[in-house]
XYZ file of C-alpha atoms in Angstrom:
536
model
C 147.363 102.401 152.003
C 145.182 101.722 148.999
C 146.943 100.593 145.813
C 147.100 103.130 142.991
C 144.336 103.112 140.438
C 145.680 101.762 137.136
C 144.383 100.270 133.950
C 146.869 98.363 131.838
C 146.196 96.528 128.566
C 148.609 94.780 126.233
C 147.011 95.750 122.932
C 145.833 93.516 120.094
C 147.488 90.274 119.026
C 146.041 88.099 116.317
C 146.862 84.649 117.788
C 147.251 83.498 121.359
C 147.417 80.588 123.785
C 144.657 78.726 125.577
C 143.758 79.318 129.204
C 144.959 75.799 129.938
C 148.367 76.630 128.453
C 148.524 79.854 130.466
C 148.129 77.797 133.656
C 151.190 75.823 132.627
C 153.676 78.730 132.812
C 156.116 78.656 135.714
C 154.820 81.778 137.453
C 151.373 80.196 137.720
C 152.575 76.797 138.895
C 150.678 77.226 142.179
C 147.586 78.827 140.609
C 144.347 76.883 141.021
C 141.269 76.673 138.799
C 138.211 77.467 140.917
C 135.454 77.099 138.311
C 134.732 77.041 134.539
C 136.873 74.021 133.641
C 135.001 73.516 130.333
C 136.390 76.869 129.153
C 140.095 75.978 129.390
C 140.250 75.991 125.592
C 139.402 79.714 125.424
C 142.121 81.697 123.692
C 144.119 84.377 125.516
C 145.419 87.071 123.167
C 146.055 89.891 125.671
C 146.117 90.596 129.387
C 144.486 93.356 131.436
C 144.547 94.418 135.097
C 141.257 95.315 136.798
C 141.675 97.770 139.649
C 138.852 100.210 138.782
C 135.100 99.646 139.283
C 134.086 100.429 135.682
C 136.393 97.878 134.034
C 133.622 96.626 131.716
C 133.997 99.746 129.591
C 137.647 98.872 128.914
C 137.837 95.116 128.479
C 138.324 93.454 125.077
C 137.648 89.955 123.727
C 140.192 87.195 124.490
C 141.637 89.015 127.516
C 142.869 87.354 130.679
C 141.749 89.766 133.393
C 143.938 89.972 136.529
C 142.701 91.520 139.816
C 143.440 91.717 143.531
C 139.736 92.056 144.171
C 140.171 95.649 145.271
C 137.339 97.062 143.059
C 135.059 94.260 144.310
C 135.569 94.627 148.024
C 132.410 96.657 148.694
C 130.057 95.005 146.183
C 130.105 91.234 146.783
C 126.474 91.017 145.745
C 127.407 91.956 142.120
C 130.111 89.313 141.624
C 127.715 86.769 140.090
C 126.616 89.287 137.490
C 130.247 90.204 136.782
C 131.008 86.746 135.361
C 128.067 86.962 132.964
C 129.109 90.460 131.828
C 132.718 89.410 131.222
C 131.622 86.303 129.342
C 129.250 88.366 127.209
C 132.175 90.592 126.183
C 134.214 87.593 125.071
C 136.855 87.545 127.802
C 138.990 84.449 128.160
C 139.175 84.170 131.967
C 139.331 86.031 135.303
C 142.316 85.507 137.654
C 142.000 86.854 141.210
C 144.048 87.076 144.429
C 141.988 86.337 147.528
C 142.586 87.286 151.119
C 143.579 90.909 150.982
C 140.386 92.585 149.734
C 138.042 89.662 149.029
C 138.213 86.645 151.315
C 136.242 84.258 149.122
C 134.146 84.196 145.978
C 130.389 83.733 146.448
C 128.845 80.441 145.385
C 126.677 82.291 142.873
C 129.824 83.469 141.071
C 131.402 79.995 140.776
C 128.093 78.437 139.735
C 127.702 81.048 137.001
C 131.289 80.412 135.836
C 130.724 76.643 135.643
C 127.473 77.127 133.748
C 129.083 79.486 131.196
C 132.410 77.658 130.952
C 134.175 80.830 132.089
C 137.429 79.985 133.928
C 137.975 81.525 137.374
C 141.592 81.221 138.501
C 142.921 81.676 142.057
C 146.344 83.353 141.891
C 149.150 82.793 144.430
C 149.625 85.864 146.637
C 153.404 85.889 146.235
C 153.335 86.240 142.422
C 153.373 89.741 141.007
C 151.188 90.801 138.106
C 154.282 92.030 136.257
C 155.771 88.531 136.300
C 152.518 87.057 134.955
C 152.242 89.729 132.270
C 155.823 89.265 131.120
C 155.781 85.491 130.976
C 152.354 85.051 129.391
C 152.992 87.819 126.855
C 156.296 86.190 125.953
C 154.497 82.907 125.290
C 151.831 84.665 123.223
C 154.411 86.542 121.165
C 156.438 83.363 120.656
C 153.272 81.630 119.501
C 152.508 84.547 117.192
C 156.011 84.419 115.746
C 155.669 80.681 115.133
C 152.309 81.177 113.426
C 153.709 83.929 111.209
C 156.722 81.806 110.313
C 154.459 78.901 109.430
C 152.207 81.154 107.361
C 155.242 82.511 105.534
C 156.448 78.989 104.828
C 152.988 78.069 103.515
C 152.924 81.213 101.381
C 156.268 80.378 99.773
C 155.226 76.791 99.131
C 151.900 77.794 97.562
C 153.467 80.514 95.409
C 155.981 77.934 94.190
C 153.060 75.747 93.114
C 151.736 78.565 90.912
C 155.155 79.497 89.505
C 155.810 75.844 88.664
C 152.563 75.702 86.673
C 150.730 73.501 89.157
C 146.975 73.125 89.203
C 144.298 72.415 91.800
C 145.677 68.925 92.446
C 149.041 70.387 93.423
C 147.427 73.098 95.573
C 145.348 70.495 97.422
C 148.397 68.257 97.925
C 150.450 71.146 99.344
C 147.719 72.158 101.808
C 147.187 68.544 102.888
C 150.896 68.249 103.653
C 151.128 71.606 105.437
C 148.121 71.032 107.693
C 148.133 67.215 107.865
C 144.484 67.094 106.783
C 142.355 65.825 103.914
C 141.673 68.560 101.347
C 139.214 68.968 98.473
C 138.801 71.670 95.853
C 135.076 72.036 95.139
C 133.443 74.093 92.363
C 130.404 76.335 92.784
C 127.969 73.478 92.152
C 129.545 71.205 94.773
C 131.498 69.018 92.308
C 134.848 67.843 93.673
C 137.664 68.915 91.326
C 140.733 67.759 93.257
C 141.560 65.940 96.513
C 144.613 65.108 98.628
C 145.309 63.388 101.934
C 144.798 59.972 103.448
C 142.397 57.890 101.366
C 139.973 57.135 104.227
C 139.874 60.800 105.264
C 139.330 61.948 101.683
C 136.429 59.474 101.423
C 134.880 60.942 104.594
C 135.339 64.464 103.232
C 133.713 63.530 99.911
C 130.767 61.969 101.723
C 130.291 65.086 103.844
C 130.399 67.356 100.774
C 127.928 65.224 98.817
C 125.569 64.975 101.796
C 125.629 68.505 103.174
C 127.668 70.580 100.721
C 130.868 72.410 101.688
C 130.899 73.872 105.211
C 130.876 77.647 105.622
C 134.130 79.532 105.289
C 134.736 79.401 109.056
C 133.185 76.677 111.209
C 134.686 78.119 114.405
C 134.564 76.518 117.795
C 133.681 79.230 120.305
C 135.825 77.537 122.929
C 138.942 78.013 120.825
C 139.523 74.289 120.379
C 140.154 72.782 116.960
C 137.436 71.716 114.589
C 136.945 68.887 112.107
C 135.916 70.909 109.026
C 136.885 74.296 107.633
C 136.741 75.921 104.228
C 137.673 79.094 102.378
C 135.950 80.546 99.273
C 137.753 80.710 95.928
C 137.018 84.156 94.474
C 138.390 85.435 91.157
C 137.256 88.206 88.838
C 134.285 88.991 91.065
C 132.953 85.433 90.671
C 132.593 82.646 93.222
C 134.376 79.593 91.809
C 133.914 77.243 94.757
C 135.818 76.430 97.954
C 138.905 74.781 99.356
C 137.656 72.407 102.078
C 139.757 70.727 104.780
C 138.878 67.825 107.088
C 140.755 66.652 110.186
C 139.701 63.318 111.639
C 141.100 64.401 115.017
C 139.398 67.811 114.962
C 142.734 69.606 114.966
C 142.032 72.510 112.573
C 142.664 75.852 114.298
C 142.331 79.498 113.319
C 145.952 79.655 112.147
C 145.221 76.704 109.842
C 142.261 78.562 108.386
C 144.606 81.432 107.566
C 146.711 79.013 105.515
C 143.533 77.625 103.953
C 142.553 81.143 102.899
C 145.980 81.650 101.302
C 145.468 78.384 99.454
C 142.083 79.644 98.226
C 143.782 82.772 96.862
C 146.305 80.604 95.029
C 143.468 78.399 93.757
C 141.781 81.553 92.413
C 144.970 82.321 90.461
C 144.983 78.768 89.108
C 141.321 79.033 88.100
C 141.881 82.403 86.404
C 144.879 81.043 84.529
C 142.946 77.959 83.421
C 140.013 80.097 82.265
C 142.375 82.174 80.125
C 143.874 79.014 78.627
C 140.416 77.552 78.031
C 139.268 80.760 76.322
C 142.187 80.635 73.884
C 141.739 76.924 73.229
C 137.997 77.413 72.785
C 138.621 80.097 70.166
C 141.021 77.826 68.247
C 138.538 74.953 68.379
C 135.667 77.160 67.229
C 137.718 78.678 64.369
C 138.844 75.258 63.178
C 135.374 73.703 63.361
C 133.917 76.701 61.526
C 136.481 76.183 58.738
C 135.594 72.493 58.580
C 131.856 73.193 58.340
C 132.341 75.815 55.639
C 134.744 73.667 53.583
C 137.802 75.869 54.170
C 139.871 73.541 56.378
C 141.728 71.727 53.593
C 141.876 68.059 52.676
C 140.168 65.332 54.667
C 143.569 64.041 55.840
C 144.549 67.478 57.167
C 141.157 67.936 58.825
C 141.317 64.526 60.533
C 144.882 65.127 61.740
C 144.056 68.513 63.296
C 140.831 67.134 64.778
C 142.801 64.388 66.555
C 144.956 67.092 68.158
C 141.756 68.449 69.764
C 140.677 64.954 70.817
C 137.996 64.791 68.101
C 137.301 61.923 65.696
C 135.869 63.258 62.428
C 136.959 60.298 60.272
C 134.051 58.086 61.376
C 130.376 58.385 60.347
C 128.971 61.357 62.258
C 125.939 63.616 62.502
C 125.900 67.374 63.002
C 123.708 69.025 65.619
C 123.043 72.756 65.691
C 121.603 74.371 68.828
C 120.424 77.914 68.118
C 119.130 80.318 70.758
C 115.488 81.207 70.382
C 114.690 84.938 70.165
C 113.885 87.143 73.160
C 116.483 85.719 75.570
C 119.442 87.422 77.240
C 121.656 86.424 74.364
C 125.107 87.127 75.798
C 124.814 85.288 79.102
C 122.596 82.599 77.577
C 125.109 81.912 74.782
C 127.927 81.281 77.270
C 125.699 78.950 79.261
C 124.540 77.203 76.068
C 128.144 76.408 75.101
C 128.870 75.071 78.590
C 125.772 72.831 78.673
C 126.351 71.398 75.225
C 130.034 70.794 75.900
C 129.175 68.833 79.040
C 126.426 66.856 77.256
C 128.667 65.906 74.328
C 131.476 64.853 76.690
C 129.080 62.517 78.504
C 127.668 60.894 75.374
C 130.679 60.984 73.033
C 134.093 61.951 74.477
C 135.549 62.033 70.940
C 132.813 64.305 69.633
C 133.531 67.868 68.516
C 131.678 70.818 70.027
C 132.212 74.571 69.718
C 130.284 77.783 70.222
C 129.768 80.265 67.407
C 128.299 83.749 67.757
C 124.613 82.670 67.897
C 124.710 78.885 68.021
C 126.519 75.796 69.245
C 127.577 73.108 66.794
C 128.318 69.508 67.779
C 129.662 66.696 65.588
C 129.038 63.319 67.225
C 128.936 59.625 66.411
C 126.174 58.803 63.918
C 124.952 55.940 66.120
C 123.998 58.285 68.972
C 120.419 59.286 69.748
C 120.592 62.985 68.850
C 117.325 63.768 70.623
C 118.714 62.329 73.852
C 121.865 64.457 73.623
C 119.723 67.553 73.003
C 117.457 66.674 75.931
C 120.482 66.264 78.205
C 121.800 69.709 77.224
C 118.337 71.278 77.556
C 117.933 69.828 81.055
C 121.135 71.550 82.212
C 120.195 74.753 80.359
C 116.761 74.897 82.004
C 118.128 76.626 85.113
C 118.585 79.895 83.207
C 115.014 80.725 82.113
C 113.456 82.244 80.141
C 116.084 81.489 77.446
C 115.477 78.419 75.252
C 117.112 76.935 72.189
C 116.021 74.907 69.166
C 118.037 71.965 67.903
C 118.465 70.616 64.376
C 120.021 67.287 63.351
C 121.575 66.409 59.995
C 121.643 63.215 58.026
C 124.626 60.930 58.765
C 127.861 62.121 57.182
C 130.491 59.525 56.163
C 133.407 61.840 56.907
C 134.907 65.305 56.983
C 134.352 65.963 53.263
C 130.561 66.029 53.592
C 130.369 67.956 56.873
C 129.544 71.329 55.204
C 126.393 69.800 53.692
C 125.486 68.153 57.019
C 125.950 71.465 58.818
C 123.587 73.186 56.366
C 120.998 70.458 56.936
C 121.196 70.753 60.726
C 120.949 74.547 60.608
C 117.860 74.376 58.382
C 116.305 71.724 60.612
C 116.779 73.948 63.692
C 115.210 76.985 62.046
C 112.353 75.170 60.313
C 111.658 73.199 63.491
C 111.324 76.454 65.445
C 108.890 77.869 62.852
C 106.776 74.712 62.900
C 106.836 73.763 66.580
C 107.851 76.925 68.413
C 110.820 77.626 70.739
C 112.684 74.645 72.139
C 111.969 72.438 69.098
C 114.130 69.425 68.267
C 113.935 68.541 64.561
C 115.695 66.121 62.201
C 116.324 67.195 58.633
C 114.718 64.035 57.223
C 111.542 64.623 59.248
C 110.738 68.056 57.808
C 108.610 66.662 54.966
C 107.755 69.224 52.314
C 109.537 71.873 54.349
C 112.783 70.018 53.696
C 112.253 70.428 49.966
C 111.342 74.068 50.316
C 114.382 74.722 52.526
C 116.643 73.377 49.769
C 115.570 76.182 47.410
C 118.458 78.601 47.730
C 116.771 81.408 45.820
C 114.406 82.792 48.473
C 113.417 85.577 46.036
C 111.933 82.954 43.773
C 109.967 81.482 46.677
C 108.598 84.908 47.590
C 107.610 85.521 43.963
C 105.788 82.167 43.901
C 103.849 83.151 47.041
C 102.835 86.524 45.585
C 101.751 85.000 42.270
C 99.771 82.199 43.936
C 98.098 83.990 46.862
C 97.756 87.416 45.291
C 96.445 89.958 47.841
C 96.520 87.288 50.568
C 100.293 86.902 50.279
C 101.864 89.565 52.522
C 99.018 91.884 53.425
C 98.608 91.731 57.214
C 95.106 93.182 56.975
C 92.891 91.403 59.494
C 90.335 90.359 56.864
C 93.017 88.892 54.580
C 94.629 87.056 57.494
C 91.223 85.612 58.359
C 90.713 84.481 54.766
C 94.169 82.827 54.739
C 93.216 80.910 57.870
C 89.950 79.771 56.227
C 91.855 78.655 53.099
C 94.411 76.751 55.163
C 91.786 74.772 57.103
C 89.850 74.027 53.900
C 92.975 72.559 52.313
C 93.843 70.609 55.472
C 90.364 69.008 55.517
C 90.479 68.268 51.769
C 87.635 70.776 51.140
C 85.325 69.191 53.726
C 83.007 72.148 54.267
C 81.207 70.720 57.309
C 84.484 69.873 59.115
C 86.003 73.236 58.222
C 82.931 75.071 59.544
C 83.169 73.073 62.782
C 86.863 73.835 63.269
C 86.425 77.549 62.545
C 83.116 77.802 64.431
C 81.368 79.227 61.316
C 77.841 78.720 60.130
C 77.726 76.517 57.034
C 76.332 79.352 54.891
C 78.997 81.772 56.172
C 81.710 79.353 55.075
C 80.083 78.912 51.616
C 80.163 82.696 51.237
C 83.842 82.785 52.208
C 84.701 80.005 49.726
C 83.062 82.059 46.969
C 85.110 85.105 47.966
C 88.341 83.071 48.005
C 87.655 81.686 44.514
C 87.070 85.189 43.148
C 90.513 86.165 44.538
C 92.502 82.983 43.805
C 90.694 81.011 41.120
C 88.471 77.958 41.067
C 90.584 75.886 43.495
C 87.664 73.663 44.524
C 87.752 72.071 41.037
C 91.470 72.435 40.204
C 93.787 70.027 42.142
C 96.910 71.665 40.665
C 95.818 75.059 41.998
C 95.136 73.498 45.395
C 98.686 72.074 45.427
C 100.130 75.491 44.575
C 98.059 77.172 47.257
C 99.178 74.563 49.827
C 102.854 75.100 48.941
C 102.461 78.870 49.061
C 100.963 78.667 52.552
C 103.855 76.410 53.630
C 106.361 78.966 52.347
C 104.563 81.686 54.303
C 104.821 79.558 57.431
C 108.573 79.294 56.858
C 108.937 83.065 56.622
C 112.346 84.259 57.773
C 114.108 80.962 57.038
C-alpha cells in the first residue's frame, strides 16, 4: 500500500539551529552524513516532508527536507538536478530513508552535494518523521526563546543607558559586554567617536575602519557560521549619522548578535539626536554672547572674561577677529550650516581656547593674535571646498589687547572681508591693514558723503551705466594707473595713439584739465576707488 500523499511545513521561525546541531539530537543519533559536509553550518529554521513530486513549488529557505524517497522512486535520473534545485532555493539539507523506495543515491547526486556544500543525511529506518519534527522543532523553539530573552535583556540594558544620560561611549561599552566583541561608533565620514572592548581587538577594529571603512550593515556568511565583522547604520531625523561596528577575533558574530547591534544603533541614534539638540541650544547661547561682546553690549571686561571661560574661551589675551562671510549666489542655508561646522573644526585645531560662533550670514572667530590667520582660513576653506559652488571671503582685524576693544576689531574684520571680496573676488582673504587706501575709505561712516564726492568728481561718469560712459571710465582708470603714460595706456587698451588722444580731450571736457592738475587727478583716483567699493 502506498503511503498517503501529504505536505507538511512548520511555518516561519526567525532563528534556528545548524544542520550539525540537528544531527546531535537523540532521535538522529544513528543518522549518517552522506555528502555536503562543508554545509553543516547551514541554519535550519523549519522542517518539511517531501512525499509529492512537485515539492519544489512548496519549499522555503532554511528548511530541512525529510523524505522516504517515495516521490523519487521512478525518476532516479533527476536526483542530481534535485540537489542543485534545492540548494538554489536556499534549503538547509535533505534527509532521506533508503531501502524502501530508493535503494541508493546516485554518485552524481552525492558529488553535486559535496560541490555545493549541501548536506545529504541518511536517516535510520526505525525513526519516525513525527519524532524528528517534534524534537528538532523543540530545539529550534528553545533557541528562539533564548534569542528573544537575550534580545530583551539587551534592550533593557541599552534603554537604561539612554535613561541614565549615557553617551556613545556607554552604548559601545554595553554592546561590547553583551556580545563579547570590540565595538566602535563611527560617524558618517569614518571618524571613530567611541570604542569599547579588549585593547588589542579595538586596535584591529580601528585599523580595519581606517583602511577599508566600516563594513556593510550585514556581512553575512552564507553558510550560517559566525563572522568577524558586522555593523548597523545609525539613522536619525532622516540623516545617516554613521555606524555601530563590531569585531570578533574568533569570528563569532551571528545573526542574533546583529539584531542586538541594530538595537544599539537605534539607541545611538537617540543619543545623537539628544546631543544635537543640546549642541543647538549651546550654539545659540554662544552665538548670542559673542554677538553681545562684539557689539559692546556684554558688560564689563571682567564679566565678559568670566562668561567666556565658562564656554572654554580665553578673551583676556591679545587676540584677532576673523570674519568669514558667504559670497553671493550660493545655497545660503545649507552652506551657512556647513560654514559654521568647518570654521569650528579649524579653530579647534589651531586654538582650542578660541571663540567661534555662527551668525545669520557669517561666522566670527576670535583667536590668539600670534596665529597665522591666513592659515586658519585656508584650513576652513579646504574643508568647505566639498560643497561647491559656495565660497566665502575672510577678513582679519588688527590685534586686540582684550575684550574691551573687540567691537572695533570686529568692525575691521568685517570691512576687510567685504572690501577684499570687491577687490579680489569671491574667496578672498584680506587683512584690514593691507587694504591701503580702501582702509581709509572704509572708515568713512557717512556713505552718503562718499557718494556725493563721487558724483561731484566724476560728473556724468559717476553712476551712469551707459556703455560709452563705462568705456570712458575704464580709459580714465588706466590713464591714472600709468601716470598719464599715453603710449602704455594705448597698448593696454589696444587703442590707436590718436584715438586715445581724442578720448583724453573728451574726458577733460567732462572732468576738467586733469592732465595738468595733480589735485584733480588725486580726486579722480579716489572717486574711482569709491566706485570700486560700491555696496560696502
